[in-house]
Coordinates of C-alpha atoms and ligand atoms in Angstrom, one line a residue:
X1 CA 0.0 -0.3 0.3
X2 CA 1.6 3.5 -1.1
X3 CA -0.4 6.3 1.0
X4 CA -0.2 9.4 -0.6
X5 CA 0.8 11.0 3.2
X6 CA 4.8 9.0 2.3
X7 CA 5.6 10.7 -0.5
X8 CA 9.0 12.2 0.0
X9 CA 8.0 15.6 -1.4
X10 CA 6.1 15.9 1.6
X11 CA 9.0 15.3 4.0
X12 CA 12.0 16.3 2.5
X13 CA 12.7 19.4 1.7
X14 CA 14.8 18.7 -1.4
X15 CA 12.7 16.8 -2.9
X16 CA 9.7 19.3 -2.3
X17 CA 12.1 21.4 -4.8
X18 CA 12.1 18.7 -7.0
X19 CA 8.5 18.2 -7.1
X20 CA 7.6 21.7 -8.0
X21 CA 10.3 22.4 -10.2
X22 CA 8.9 19.3 -12.2
X23 CA 5.8 21.0 -12.6
X24 CA 6.4 24.9 -12.8
X25 CA 10.0 24.1 -15.2
X26 CA 9.3 21.0 -17.0
X27 CA 11.8 21.7 -19.9
X28 CA 14.3 22.6 -17.6
X29 CA 14.7 25.8 -14.9
X30 CA 13.7 29.4 -16.4
X31 CA 15.0 32.8 -15.3
X32 CA 11.5 34.7 -13.5
X33 CA 14.0 37.7 -14.4
X34 CA 14.9 38.0 -18.3
X35 CA 13.5 34.5 -19.3
X36 CA 16.8 32.4 -19.9
X37 CA 17.3 29.1 -20.0
X38 CA 19.4 25.8 -20.5
X39 CA 23.0 26.7 -20.2
X40 CA 22.0 30.3 -19.3
X41 CA 21.2 29.2 -16.1
X42 CA 23.3 27.6 -13.5
X43 CA 22.1 26.4 -10.0
X44 CA 23.7 27.2 -6.5
X45 CA 25.2 24.0 -4.8
X46 CA 27.6 25.8 -2.2
X47 CA 26.7 25.0 1.2
X48 CA 26.3 28.3 2.0
X49 CA 23.2 28.3 -0.3
X50 CA 19.8 28.2 0.3
X51 CA 17.9 24.9 -1.1
X52 CA 16.9 25.6 -4.7
X53 CA 18.8 29.0 -5.5
X54 CA 19.8 29.3 -9.1
X55 CA 21.9 32.0 -10.8
X56 CA 20.6 33.4 -14.3
X57 CA 24.3 33.8 -16.2
X58 CA 22.6 36.4 -18.6
X59 CA 21.2 39.2 -16.5
X60 CA 23.4 37.7 -13.5
X61 CA 20.6 37.7 -10.6
X62 CA 19.7 34.9 -8.6
X63 CA 16.4 33.2 -8.3
X64 CA 14.2 30.3 -7.2
X65 CA 11.0 28.5 -8.5
X66 CA 9.3 30.2 -5.9
X67 CA 9.8 33.5 -7.6
X68 CA 6.3 34.6 -9.1
X69 CA 4.2 31.7 -7.2
X70 CA 1.7 31.0 -3.7
X71 CA 5.4 30.1 -2.2
X72 CA 7.4 33.8 -3.1
X73 CA 8.6 35.7 -0.2
X74 CA 7.6 33.0 2.4
X75 CA 9.7 31.1 5.1
X76 CA 7.4 28.4 5.0
X77 CA 9.1 25.2 4.5
X78 CA 8.3 23.8 0.7
X79 CA 7.3 20.5 2.0
X80 CA 4.6 22.1 4.5
X81 CA 3.4 24.4 1.9
X82 CA 2.7 21.0 -0.2
X83 CA 1.3 19.2 2.5
X84 CA -1.3 22.4 2.9
X85 CA -2.2 22.2 -0.6
X86 CA -2.5 18.6 -0.3
X87 CA -4.8 19.0 3.0
X88 CA -6.7 22.0 0.9
X89 CA -7.2 19.5 -2.3
X90 CA -8.2 16.0 -1.1
X91 CA -10.9 17.7 1.9
X92 CA -14.0 17.2 0.4
X93 CA -15.5 19.4 3.3
X94 CA -12.4 21.9 3.1
X95 CA -9.6 22.3 5.8
X96 CA -10.3 25.6 8.6
X97 CA -7.4 27.5 9.3
X98 CA -7.7 25.8 12.9
X99 CA -7.0 22.6 12.1
X100 CA -4.0 23.7 9.5
X101 CA -2.7 25.2 13.1
X102 CA -3.5 21.6 14.8
X103 CA -2.0 19.8 12.0
X104 CA 1.1 21.9 11.6
X105 CA 1.3 23.4 15.2
X106 CA 2.2 26.7 13.7
X107 CA 1.2 29.9 14.8
X108 CA -2.4 31.7 14.1
X109 CA -1.0 33.6 12.2
X110 CA 1.2 31.3 10.1
X111 CA -1.9 29.2 9.6
X112 CA -4.0 31.9 8.3
X113 CA -1.2 33.0 6.1
X114 CA -0.8 29.4 4.5
X115 CA -4.8 29.1 4.3
X116 CA -5.4 32.0 2.2
X117 CA -2.6 31.8 -0.2
X118 CA -3.6 28.3 -1.1
X119 CA -7.2 29.5 -1.5
X120 CA -6.1 32.7 -3.7
X121 CA -4.4 30.2 -5.7
X122 CA -7.2 27.9 -6.4
X123 CA -9.3 31.0 -7.0
X124 CA -7.3 32.0 -9.6
X125 CA -7.4 29.1 -11.3
X126 CA -11.0 28.9 -10.9
X127 CA -11.5 32.5 -12.4
X128 CA -8.2 33.5 -14.7
X129 CA -8.2 30.5 -16.3
X130 CA -8.5 32.1 -19.8
X131 CA -11.4 31.8 -21.9
X132 CA -14.9 31.0 -20.6
X133 CA -16.6 27.9 -19.6
X134 CA -18.5 26.0 -21.8
X135 CA -18.5 25.8 -25.7
X136 CA -20.3 24.1 -28.8
X137 CA -22.3 20.9 -27.9
X138 CA -21.2 21.4 -24.3
X139 CA -23.9 22.2 -21.1
X140 CA -23.1 24.8 -18.2
X141 CA -25.5 24.8 -15.2
X142 CA -26.2 28.1 -13.5
X143 CA -27.4 28.3 -10.0
X144 CA -27.0 30.5 -7.0
X145 CA -27.2 29.9 -3.5
X146 CA -27.8 31.6 0.0
X147 CA -25.4 31.2 2.5
X148 CA -25.7 32.0 6.3
X149 CA -26.6 30.5 9.2
X150 CA -30.2 30.2 11.0
X151 CA -31.2 33.8 12.2
X152 CA -31.7 31.7 15.9
X153 CA -27.9 30.6 16.2
X154 CA -27.0 34.8 16.3
X155 CA -26.7 36.8 18.6
X156 CA -27.9 40.7 18.1
X157 CA -28.3 41.9 14.3
X158 CA -29.1 39.2 12.0
X159 CA -26.5 40.0 8.7
X160 CA -28.6 39.8 5.3
X161 CA -27.5 36.0 3.8
X162 CA -24.8 36.4 0.7
X163 CA -25.5 35.0 -2.2
X164 CA -23.5 33.0 -4.3
X165 CA -23.4 32.4 -8.2
X166 CA -22.0 29.4 -9.1
X167 CA -21.4 28.2 -13.0
X168 CA -20.7 24.6 -13.2
X169 CA -19.5 23.0 -16.8
X170 CA -21.0 19.3 -16.7
X171 CA -18.0 17.2 -16.0
X172 CA -15.6 20.2 -15.7
X173 CA -14.9 23.9 -14.4
X174 CA -16.6 25.2 -12.0
X175 CA -17.1 29.3 -11.2
X176 CA -18.4 30.7 -8.4
X177 CA -19.0 34.3 -7.5
X178 CA -20.5 36.0 -4.6
X179 CA -23.2 38.5 -5.8
X180 CA -24.9 41.2 -4.5
X181 CA -28.5 40.4 -5.6
X182 CA -30.0 37.9 -8.3
X183 CA -31.5 40.3 -10.6
X184 CA -30.9 40.2 -14.7
X185 CA -28.4 42.5 -14.6
X186 CA -26.6 41.5 -12.3
X187 CA -26.2 37.4 -13.0
X188 CA -26.2 38.4 -16.6
X189 CA -23.3 40.2 -16.6
X190 CA -20.8 37.6 -15.0
X191 CA -22.7 34.7 -16.8
X192 CA -22.2 36.3 -20.5
X193 CA -18.7 37.3 -19.0
X194 CA -17.8 33.6 -18.0
X195 CA -19.4 31.6 -20.5
X196 CA -18.8 31.0 -24.2
X197 CA -22.1 32.1 -26.5
X198 CA -21.5 28.6 -27.3
X199 CA -22.9 26.5 -24.6
X200 CA -26.0 25.2 -24.0
X201 CA -27.1 27.1 -20.8
X202 CA -29.0 25.2 -18.1
X203 CA -31.1 26.8 -15.3
X204 CA -33.8 26.7 -13.0
X205 CA -36.9 28.3 -14.6
X206 CA -36.7 31.7 -12.7
X207 CA -37.6 34.7 -14.6
X208 CA -34.1 36.6 -14.5
X209 CA -32.8 33.5 -16.9
X210 CA -35.3 33.8 -19.6
X211 CA -33.4 36.5 -21.4
X212 CA -29.7 35.8 -20.4
X213 CA -30.6 32.3 -22.0
X214 CA -31.3 33.8 -24.9
X215 CA -27.6 35.0 -25.6
X216 CA -26.7 31.2 -26.0
X217 CA -26.7 28.4 -28.4
X218 CA -29.6 26.9 -26.4
X219 CA -31.2 27.4 -23.3
X220 CA -33.1 24.7 -20.9
X221 CA -34.5 25.3 -17.6
X222 CA -36.2 23.1 -15.0
X223 CA -39.5 23.7 -13.2
X224 CA -38.0 23.2 -9.9
X225 CA -41.7 24.4 -8.1
X226 CA -43.5 22.0 -10.2
X227 CA -40.7 19.2 -8.7
X228 CA -39.6 18.2 -12.1
X229 CA -36.2 17.9 -11.2
X230 CA -34.9 15.8 -13.8
X231 CA -36.8 15.9 -16.8
X232 CA -34.9 13.6 -19.3
X233 CA -31.0 12.3 -19.0
X234 CA -29.8 15.8 -20.4
X235 CA -32.1 18.4 -18.8
X236 CA -31.2 19.3 -15.1
X237 CA -29.5 21.4 -13.1
X238 CA -27.8 18.4 -10.9
X239 CA -24.4 19.1 -10.9
X240 CA -24.6 22.6 -9.7
X241 CA -26.8 21.8 -6.9
X242 CA -24.7 18.7 -6.0
X243 CA -21.7 21.5 -6.0
X244 CA -24.0 23.5 -3.6
X245 CA -24.5 20.7 -1.0
X246 CA -20.8 20.1 -0.4
X247 CA -20.0 23.7 -0.9
X248 CA -22.5 24.6 2.3
X249 CA -21.6 21.4 3.9
X250 CA -18.0 22.7 4.0
X251 CA -19.4 25.8 5.4
X252 CA -21.8 25.1 8.2
X253 CA -20.1 21.3 8.8
X254 CA -16.3 22.6 8.5
X255 CA -15.9 27.0 8.7
X256 CA -19.2 27.3 11.4
X257 CA -19.0 30.9 10.0
X258 CA -17.7 32.5 6.6
X259 CA -17.1 35.9 6.3
X260 CA -18.7 38.0 3.6
X261 CA -15.3 39.6 2.8
X262 CA -14.2 36.1 2.9
X263 CA -17.1 34.2 1.0
X264 CA -15.2 34.2 -2.6
X265 CA -12.1 31.9 -1.4
X266 CA -13.9 29.9 0.0
X267 CA -16.3 29.1 -2.7
X268 CA -13.2 28.8 -5.3
X269 CA -12.3 25.8 -3.0
X270 CA -15.0 23.7 -4.1
Ligands
LIG1 ZN1 17.9 36.0 -16.2

């Protein structure tokens, strides 16, 4: 049995650097300052040098694989970064900052820093990938959900629930957005900016979607109020609803309270 937790890159700093370098530099090291490669860059192997340090002979500057990544200017060992990323990616219900702190036996500040950098990177993966979701012959489901605890569990003034709009490419990518309201203008601007026009858009039968749907090559809507959840194999919004159920479980089951300011980060994690 080969447990993922025994991988060398989770335990040895050298293996951790080799792991990250192999992924970011599949064709060998690249100088982040001047893009020099091959024989123009060399590894600094002296005992006094930090691990993973390279020198560029073209621009004469030192560099490591950390420059320009989430690992930049952090003193957290690379193997701990990889452990943190593994925990985030492998936990269906998410990892709380407190849990990171207990697992790594580190201070709250370090745990917070690690957690938010990893979430930020995952958000970028979801939202900043060039190009829209979907395309010809692809279905993109869109739905909104309201996030916030029950009024009875709260002290004092009840803050309004936060709205999350998620766009899910069937068996593909997910993008989630924290939106201020569910008007046609708000949803329309997010959806048209993120979904390829050639896609088939699948939604519930909320009236706001009838106009937005015309923008796409096709639009299907499911009448939830009439309990018509799955009209046919193809005609449903179960993918996005399934996403929401996992997302909500992670918010309620793990984070307890998600502040509005950070909601988009948690949404990106799924
Ligand atoms: Zn250079």
